Amino acid sequence: MNALAATNRNFRQAARILGLDAKLEKSLLIPFREIKVECTIPKDDGTLVSYVGFRVQHDNARGPMKGGIRYHPEVLFLHYYYYFYSFRASPFVDPDEVNALAQLMTWKTAVADIPYGGAKGGIGCTPKELSTSELERLTRVFTQKIHDLIGVNTDVPAPDMGTNAQTMAWILDEYSKFHGHSPAVVTGKPIDLGGSLGREAATGRGVVYATEALLAEHGKSIKDLTFAIQGFGNVGSWAARLLHDLGGKVIAVSDITGAVKNSNGIDISALIQHKEKTGKLADFSGADFMDSNDLLTHECDVLIPCALAEENAGDVKAKYIIEAANHPTDPDADENIQGFMWDEEKVNQELKRYMTKAFHNIKNMCQLHNCNLRMGAFTLGVNRVARATLLRGWEA
């Protein structure tokens, strides 16, 4: 089952639980707009190459749409263009995947009760194979193609897999050429351009706050438990660091370069330094090498998947699973139109307040509808968007 089919299935189950009529259900499921653009840029060697970009804007009933822009070749097709008598292969992001992620952003912003809808975008490319100047040109051309369809009151992009604060700075600058200075058009931008303090750690920190809330329901705390973390990028590394700081024992970590384990607990600061220096987890002296495929089934109390979805889960031994993939938390609302900036402590306090409140609201839905946490989150999010849709008179 692909990502869109799985997301639609969860949505329809939530719609049945909530008793939504067929007309409203269909209205909530269909994206507001799907955008597909061709982005042709000159490479540093002078040759031309074309990439395909997508932006799916799912729903704006509760506010402007919001979601990341992903640069990644995963789940791609090959599309050929003819340039100067030579074929050039241009991978592009699977539109079903982008559609599913946009829809999920709608429900997630509603669960967190922040005034946004959902969107998602991407360009099928391999960032590591492009120079900085090529990435800049690609980002600017993509922005030129979609600038009239995004904006602070319409759709606010953010970093995602393969993009970062610098990418957002390029989007901000290119967009501002058409619309005047517009720092609020993106979130996740550099601090010097109006970005939010604490943003880099925010998603990983949100994962930790959600973990604390779940464990508290079961009379447990982070310092008493062992953790395995799949994915050691921004989200996974920050979650690991914060769990370690709170006394949790991170006993296994994996990423695309490999996996390491230590039953006595991994020194996360040392592991981060090792990866920054070598670019990989392998050969870290403070842990033993393990097969990356064994991470999800490693013996631990809490499993935290922070990477792309994988098939196997039947043999998971963890007592609790905290899903952190696909940016499940998004505190980017901290960056506002007026440009007021909270200090980092205030950002973290508000993030914890929103995450904890969202968890308890999900639990209430679980008790009301006798369902699991996943369906509790879906019913909470779908119900809030459905109410906004009805109040606006959009169900027809």
Short mmCIF file of C-alpha atoms in Angstrom, two decimals:
data_model
loop_
_atom_site.label_atom_id
_atom_site.label_comp_id
_atom_site.label_asym_id
_atom_site.label_seq_id
_atom_site.Cartn_x
_atom_site.Cartn_y
_atom_site.Cartn_z
CA MET A 1 0.00 0.00 0.00
CA ASN A 2 1.51 3.33 -1.05
CA ALA A 3 1.57 6.41 1.16
CA LEU A 4 -1.54 8.01 -0.34
CA ALA A 5 -3.62 4.83 -0.08
CA ALA A 6 -2.57 4.36 3.55
CA THR A 7 -3.36 7.98 4.44
CA ASN A 8 -6.73 7.85 2.69
CA ARG A 9 -7.58 4.64 4.51
CA ASN A 10 -6.89 6.24 7.89
CA PHE A 11 -8.88 9.32 6.88
CA ARG A 12 -11.90 7.26 5.80
CA GLN A 13 -11.83 5.28 9.03
CA ALA A 14 -11.78 8.54 11.00
CA ALA A 15 -14.63 9.89 8.84
CA ARG A 16 -16.73 6.80 9.62
CA ILE A 17 -16.05 7.11 13.34
CA LEU A 18 -17.08 10.78 13.23
CA GLY A 19 -20.16 10.05 11.11
CA LEU A 20 -19.25 12.51 8.35
CA ASP A 21 -21.58 12.47 5.36
CA ALA A 22 -20.23 11.37 1.98
CA LYS A 23 -20.27 14.89 0.51
CA LEU A 24 -18.20 16.38 3.32
CA GLU A 25 -15.84 13.40 3.32
CA LYS A 26 -15.15 13.87 -0.38
CA SER A 27 -14.67 17.62 0.08
CA LEU A 28 -12.05 17.06 2.78
CA LEU A 29 -10.18 14.42 0.80
CA ILE A 30 -9.72 16.25 -2.51
CA PRO A 31 -6.69 18.61 -2.57
CA PHE A 32 -7.34 22.31 -3.04
CA ARG A 33 -4.67 22.53 -5.76
CA GLU A 34 -1.96 20.38 -7.31
CA ILE A 35 0.95 22.13 -9.02
CA LYS A 36 3.50 20.51 -11.33
CA VAL A 37 6.29 22.56 -12.89
CA GLU A 38 9.36 21.91 -14.98
CA CYS A 39 12.54 23.53 -13.71
CA THR A 40 15.32 23.73 -16.28
CA ILE A 41 18.69 25.02 -15.11
CA PRO A 42 22.22 25.24 -16.52
CA LYS A 43 24.69 22.97 -14.73
CA ASP A 44 28.08 24.36 -13.78
CA ASP A 45 29.51 22.76 -16.93
CA GLY A 46 27.02 24.61 -19.14
CA THR A 47 24.73 21.69 -19.98
CA LEU A 48 21.00 22.03 -19.39
CA VAL A 49 19.05 19.66 -17.16
CA SER A 50 15.38 19.62 -16.28
CA TYR A 51 13.82 18.65 -12.96
CA VAL A 52 10.13 18.28 -12.14
CA GLY A 53 8.76 20.01 -9.07
CA PHE A 54 5.45 19.55 -7.27
CA ARG A 55 3.44 21.51 -4.74
CA VAL A 56 0.23 20.01 -3.41
CA GLN A 57 -1.97 22.41 -1.45
CA HIS A 58 -4.45 20.25 0.39
CA ASP A 59 -6.73 22.35 2.58
CA ASN A 60 -7.01 25.93 3.87
CA ALA A 61 -10.22 25.79 5.92
CA ARG A 62 -8.37 26.59 9.17
CA GLY A 63 -5.79 28.98 7.73
CA PRO A 64 -3.00 29.34 5.16
CA MET A 65 -1.55 26.07 3.95
CA LYS A 66 1.77 24.99 5.43
CA GLY A 67 4.33 22.32 4.69
CA GLY A 68 7.83 21.40 3.69
CA ILE A 69 9.71 21.34 0.41
CA ARG A 70 11.66 18.13 -0.12
CA TYR A 71 14.66 17.55 -2.40
CA HIS A 72 15.06 13.80 -2.67
CA PRO A 73 15.27 11.08 -5.35
CA GLU A 74 13.44 8.44 -3.30
CA VAL A 75 10.30 6.94 -4.83
CA LEU A 76 11.01 8.37 -8.24
CA PHE A 77 10.28 7.77 -11.87
CA LEU A 78 12.55 8.50 -14.81
CA HIS A 79 11.39 11.11 -17.24
CA TYR A 80 13.41 11.95 -20.31
CA TYR A 81 13.87 15.28 -21.99
CA TYR A 82 15.64 15.88 -25.26
CA TYR A 83 18.27 18.61 -25.09
CA PHE A 84 20.85 19.28 -27.77
CA TYR A 85 20.45 15.78 -29.23
CA SER A 86 21.04 14.03 -25.90
CA PHE A 87 18.66 12.47 -23.42
CA ARG A 88 18.88 13.55 -19.80
CA ALA A 89 17.21 11.60 -17.03
CA SER A 90 15.30 13.71 -14.55
CA PRO A 91 13.95 11.95 -11.46
CA PHE A 92 10.91 13.49 -9.84
CA VAL A 93 9.08 13.09 -6.58
CA ASP A 94 6.13 10.68 -6.62
CA PRO A 95 2.99 12.87 -6.73
CA ASP A 96 1.08 10.35 -4.58
CA GLU A 97 3.74 10.68 -1.88
CA VAL A 98 3.54 14.49 -1.99
CA ASN A 99 -0.27 14.34 -1.91
CA ALA A 100 -0.24 12.07 1.13
CA LEU A 101 2.23 14.30 3.00
CA ALA A 102 0.16 17.41 2.19
CA GLN A 103 -2.97 15.74 3.53
CA LEU A 104 -1.13 14.63 6.67
CA MET A 105 -0.01 18.22 7.26
CA THR A 106 -3.67 19.30 7.26
CA TRP A 107 -4.51 16.83 10.02
CA LYS A 108 -1.31 17.48 11.98
CA THR A 109 -1.71 21.25 12.11
CA ALA A 110 -5.29 20.68 13.24
CA VAL A 111 -4.20 18.23 15.95
CA ALA A 112 -1.66 20.79 17.22
CA ASP A 113 -4.44 23.40 17.00
CA ILE A 114 -2.37 25.94 15.08
CA PRO A 115 -4.12 28.07 12.42
CA TYR A 116 -2.78 26.42 9.29
CA GLY A 117 -3.83 23.94 6.66
CA GLY A 118 -1.64 21.41 4.88
CA ALA A 119 0.67 21.49 1.88
CA LYS A 120 3.79 19.71 0.69
CA GLY A 121 6.20 20.08 -2.18
CA GLY A 122 9.29 18.61 -3.66
CA ILE A 123 11.78 18.41 -6.48
CA GLY A 124 13.09 15.05 -7.62
CA CYS A 125 16.84 15.48 -7.37
CA THR A 126 19.84 14.24 -5.43
CA PRO A 127 21.15 17.29 -3.53
CA LYS A 128 24.56 15.73 -2.86
CA GLU A 129 25.13 15.46 -6.61
CA LEU A 130 24.48 19.18 -7.14
CA SER A 131 26.84 22.04 -6.33
CA THR A 132 25.70 24.86 -4.08
CA SER A 133 25.29 27.16 -7.09
CA GLU A 134 23.23 24.51 -8.91
CA LEU A 135 20.97 24.05 -5.87
CA GLU A 136 20.51 27.81 -5.68
CA ARG A 137 19.56 28.06 -9.35
CA LEU A 138 17.15 25.15 -9.03
CA THR A 139 15.50 26.67 -5.94
CA ARG A 140 15.13 30.08 -7.57
CA VAL A 141 13.62 28.65 -10.76
CA PHE A 142 11.16 26.57 -8.70
CA THR A 143 10.20 29.70 -6.74
CA GLN A 144 9.71 31.65 -9.98
CA LYS A 145 7.28 28.99 -11.17
CA ILE A 146 5.15 28.94 -7.99
CA HIS A 147 5.59 32.44 -6.50
CA ASP A 148 2.05 33.55 -7.34
CA LEU A 149 0.61 30.46 -5.61
CA ILE A 150 2.42 30.79 -2.27
CA GLY A 151 2.51 33.56 0.32
CA VAL A 152 1.98 34.36 3.98
CA ASN A 153 -1.81 34.28 3.61
CA THR A 154 -1.85 31.43 1.09
CA ASP A 155 0.84 28.77 1.51
CA VAL A 156 4.00 28.95 3.65
CA PRO A 157 6.83 26.54 2.69
CA ALA A 158 9.33 25.13 5.18
CA PRO A 159 12.46 22.94 5.08
CA ASP A 160 12.09 19.20 4.69
CA MET A 161 14.31 16.32 3.65
CA GLY A 162 17.20 17.57 1.54
CA THR A 163 16.49 21.26 2.18
CA ASN A 164 17.53 23.61 4.97
CA ALA A 165 17.63 27.20 6.19
CA GLN A 166 19.74 28.25 3.21
CA THR A 167 17.13 26.86 0.81
CA MET A 168 14.48 28.91 2.59
CA ALA A 169 16.68 32.02 2.32
CA TRP A 170 16.86 31.57 -1.46
CA ILE A 171 13.07 31.15 -1.67
CA LEU A 172 12.54 34.24 0.50
CA ASP A 173 14.86 36.33 -1.67
CA GLU A 174 13.42 35.16 -4.99
CA TYR A 175 9.83 35.59 -3.81
CA SER A 176 10.63 39.09 -2.54
CA LYS A 177 11.72 40.12 -6.05
CA PHE A 178 8.09 39.71 -7.13
CA HIS A 179 6.22 40.74 -3.98
CA GLY A 180 8.52 43.02 -1.99
CA HIS A 181 10.32 42.11 1.23
CA SER A 182 8.44 39.08 2.57
CA PRO A 183 10.34 37.30 5.36
CA ALA A 184 7.21 35.47 6.56
CA VAL A 185 6.74 33.67 3.23
CA VAL A 186 8.80 30.75 4.61
CA THR A 187 9.62 29.31 8.00
CA GLY A 188 12.83 27.58 8.96
CA LYS A 189 14.90 30.43 7.54
CA PRO A 190 18.19 31.70 9.06
CA ILE A 191 17.95 33.68 12.29
CA ASP A 192 19.54 36.70 10.58
CA LEU A 193 16.62 36.79 8.12
CA GLY A 194 13.94 36.61 10.81
CA GLY A 195 13.97 32.90 11.62
CA SER A 196 12.83 31.48 14.95
CA LEU A 197 15.26 30.67 17.74
CA GLY A 198 15.13 26.98 18.64
CA ARG A 199 13.82 25.99 15.23
CA GLU A 200 16.70 23.61 14.44
CA ALA A 201 15.95 21.47 17.48
CA ALA A 202 12.18 21.99 17.48
CA THR A 203 11.02 18.81 15.74
CA GLY A 204 13.34 16.58 17.78
CA ARG A 205 12.32 18.43 20.93
CA GLY A 206 8.66 17.97 20.03
CA VAL A 207 9.27 14.24 19.72
CA VAL A 208 10.74 14.24 23.24
CA TYR A 209 7.78 16.19 24.65
CA ALA A 210 5.37 13.72 23.04
CA THR A 211 7.41 10.86 24.49
CA GLU A 212 7.25 12.41 27.96
CA ALA A 213 3.47 12.81 27.71
CA LEU A 214 2.93 9.22 26.60
CA LEU A 215 5.23 7.73 29.22
CA ALA A 216 3.61 9.81 31.98
CA GLU A 217 0.28 8.14 31.12
CA HIS A 218 1.92 4.83 31.96
CA GLY A 219 3.70 6.01 35.10
CA LYS A 220 7.14 6.00 33.47
CA SER A 221 9.81 8.57 32.66
CA ILE A 222 12.54 8.93 30.08
CA LYS A 223 15.39 8.34 32.53
CA ASP A 224 14.12 4.85 33.33
CA LEU A 225 14.06 3.53 29.74
CA THR A 226 16.13 2.42 26.75
CA PHE A 227 15.72 3.92 23.26
CA ALA A 228 16.48 2.89 19.68
CA ILE A 229 16.42 5.62 17.04
CA GLN A 230 16.11 4.98 13.30
CA GLY A 231 17.47 7.99 11.45
CA PHE A 232 20.21 10.32 12.67
CA GLY A 233 19.58 13.46 10.66
CA ASN A 234 18.24 16.65 12.18
CA VAL A 235 15.25 15.08 13.95
CA GLY A 236 16.90 11.87 15.10
CA SER A 237 20.12 13.46 16.31
CA TRP A 238 18.31 16.15 18.30
CA ALA A 239 15.88 13.63 19.80
CA ALA A 240 18.82 11.42 20.78
CA ARG A 241 20.74 14.33 22.30
CA LEU A 242 17.74 15.55 24.33
CA LEU A 243 16.79 12.05 25.50
CA HIS A 244 20.40 11.49 26.56
CA ASP A 245 20.41 14.80 28.45
CA LEU A 246 17.23 13.73 30.30
CA GLY A 247 18.83 10.48 31.44
CA GLY A 248 17.45 8.18 28.76
CA LYS A 249 19.70 5.39 27.56
CA VAL A 250 20.01 5.46 23.76
CA ILE A 251 21.27 1.96 22.97
CA ALA A 252 20.99 1.83 19.16
CA VAL A 253 21.08 4.36 16.31
CA SER A 254 20.96 3.95 12.54
CA ASP A 255 21.04 6.07 9.40
CA ILE A 256 21.74 5.52 5.71
CA THR A 257 25.45 4.99 6.45
CA GLY A 258 24.97 2.14 8.94
CA ALA A 259 24.01 1.41 12.54
CA VAL A 260 25.66 1.16 15.94
CA LYS A 261 24.63 -0.27 19.31
CA ASN A 262 25.77 -0.25 22.91
CA SER A 263 23.63 -1.94 25.58
CA ASN A 264 25.16 0.33 28.22
CA GLY A 265 24.11 3.46 26.35
CA ILE A 266 25.75 5.47 23.56
CA ASP A 267 27.55 8.73 24.29
CA ILE A 268 25.40 10.82 21.92
CA SER A 269 27.60 13.93 21.97
CA ALA A 270 30.60 11.82 20.99
CA LEU A 271 28.59 10.06 18.26
CA ILE A 272 27.46 13.39 16.81
CA GLN A 273 31.06 14.63 16.76
CA HIS A 274 32.15 11.39 15.08
CA LYS A 275 29.49 11.70 12.36
CA GLU A 276 30.29 15.39 11.75
CA LYS A 277 33.95 14.47 11.34
CA THR A 278 33.60 11.29 9.25
CA GLY A 279 30.14 11.63 7.68
CA LYS A 280 29.07 8.21 8.94
CA LEU A 281 28.15 6.21 12.05
CA ALA A 282 30.48 3.30 11.25
CA ASP A 283 33.82 3.00 13.05
CA PHE A 284 32.54 4.85 16.12
CA SER A 285 34.68 3.59 18.98
CA GLY A 286 31.96 3.93 21.60
CA ALA A 287 29.60 1.34 20.11
CA ASP A 288 29.48 -1.88 18.10
CA PHE A 289 28.45 -2.08 14.46
CA MET A 290 25.06 -3.64 13.70
CA ASP A 291 22.98 -4.30 10.60
CA SER A 292 20.75 -1.29 9.87
CA ASN A 293 17.89 -3.65 9.04
CA ASP A 294 17.92 -4.91 12.63
CA LEU A 295 17.35 -1.49 14.21
CA LEU A 296 13.54 -1.61 14.07
CA THR A 297 13.51 -5.01 15.78
CA HIS A 298 16.22 -4.24 18.33
CA GLU A 299 15.32 -4.98 21.93
CA CYS A 300 14.43 -1.67 23.63
CA ASP A 301 11.70 0.09 25.59
CA VAL A 302 11.01 2.87 23.07
CA LEU A 303 11.53 2.81 19.31
CA ILE A 304 11.67 6.16 17.49
CA PRO A 305 11.58 5.95 13.67
CA CYS A 306 12.85 9.27 12.27
CA ALA A 307 13.58 8.22 8.68
CA LEU A 308 11.70 7.19 5.55
CA ALA A 309 9.09 4.48 6.10
CA GLU A 310 10.20 0.87 5.91
CA GLU A 311 8.22 -2.29 5.39
CA ASN A 312 9.09 -4.46 8.37
CA ALA A 313 7.41 -3.88 11.69
CA GLY A 314 6.02 -7.29 12.49
CA ASP A 315 8.92 -8.22 14.75
CA VAL A 316 9.22 -4.94 16.65
CA LYS A 317 10.13 -5.67 20.28
CA ALA A 318 9.76 -2.14 21.66
CA LYS A 319 7.00 -1.50 24.17
CA TYR A 320 6.34 1.98 22.77
CA ILE A 321 6.78 3.47 19.29
CA ILE A 322 7.07 7.24 18.86
CA GLU A 323 6.73 8.05 15.16
CA ALA A 324 8.94 10.98 14.22
CA ALA A 325 9.18 10.55 10.46
CA ASN A 326 7.72 13.11 8.02
CA HIS A 327 7.90 16.02 10.55
CA PRO A 328 5.08 14.98 12.88
CA THR A 329 5.46 18.20 14.85
CA ASP A 330 5.63 21.64 13.32
CA PRO A 331 6.12 24.59 15.66
CA ASP A 332 6.93 26.93 12.79
CA ALA A 333 3.99 29.15 13.74
CA ASP A 334 6.50 30.75 16.13
CA GLU A 335 7.65 32.81 13.14
CA ASN A 336 4.95 35.42 12.59
CA ILE A 337 3.91 38.07 10.12
CA GLN A 338 4.92 40.96 12.35
CA GLY A 339 8.42 39.56 12.78
CA PHE A 340 8.28 39.54 16.59
CA MET A 341 10.80 37.05 17.96
CA TRP A 342 10.47 35.00 21.14
CA ASP A 343 13.59 33.99 23.02
CA GLU A 344 14.48 30.30 22.81
CA GLU A 345 13.17 29.47 26.27
CA LYS A 346 9.76 30.91 25.34
CA VAL A 347 9.75 28.94 22.07
CA ASN A 348 10.47 25.70 23.93
CA GLN A 349 7.85 26.43 26.59
CA GLU A 350 5.17 27.06 23.99
CA LEU A 351 6.19 23.99 22.01
CA LYS A 352 5.87 21.81 25.12
CA ARG A 353 2.51 23.38 25.97
CA TYR A 354 1.12 22.69 22.49
CA MET A 355 2.53 19.15 22.30
CA THR A 356 1.26 18.19 25.75
CA LYS A 357 -2.17 19.70 25.11
CA ALA A 358 -2.38 17.89 21.77
CA PHE A 359 -1.51 14.58 23.38
CA HIS A 360 -4.25 14.93 26.01
CA ASN A 361 -6.77 15.94 23.34
CA ILE A 362 -5.83 12.82 21.37
CA LYS A 363 -6.30 10.68 24.48
CA ASN A 364 -9.74 12.19 24.98
CA MET A 365 -10.68 11.21 21.42
CA CYS A 366 -9.35 7.70 22.05
CA GLN A 367 -11.61 7.35 25.08
CA LEU A 368 -14.61 8.90 23.32
CA HIS A 369 -14.35 6.66 20.25
CA ASN A 370 -12.65 3.62 21.81
CA CYS A 371 -9.76 3.75 19.32
CA ASN A 372 -5.96 3.68 19.32
CA LEU A 373 -3.68 6.70 19.43
CA ARG A 374 -3.23 6.89 15.66
CA MET A 375 -6.97 6.96 15.05
CA GLY A 376 -7.42 9.32 17.99
CA ALA A 377 -5.09 11.77 16.24
CA PHE A 378 -6.87 11.34 12.90
CA THR A 379 -10.34 11.84 14.39
CA LEU A 380 -9.16 14.93 16.29
CA GLY A 381 -7.58 16.52 13.23
CA VAL A 382 -10.31 15.57 10.75
CA ASN A 383 -13.05 16.73 13.11
CA ARG A 384 -11.48 20.18 13.53
CA VAL A 385 -11.04 20.65 9.79
CA ALA A 386 -14.57 19.35 9.12
CA ARG A 387 -16.04 21.87 11.59
CA ALA A 388 -14.15 24.74 9.96
CA THR A 389 -15.27 23.57 6.52
CA LEU A 390 -18.93 23.47 7.56
CA LEU A 391 -18.76 26.87 9.24
CA ARG A 392 -17.34 28.37 6.04
CA GLY A 393 -20.09 26.76 3.98
CA TRP A 394 -17.63 24.86 1.81
CA GLU A 395 -19.17 21.38 2.04
CA ALA A 396 -21.34 21.77 -1.06
#
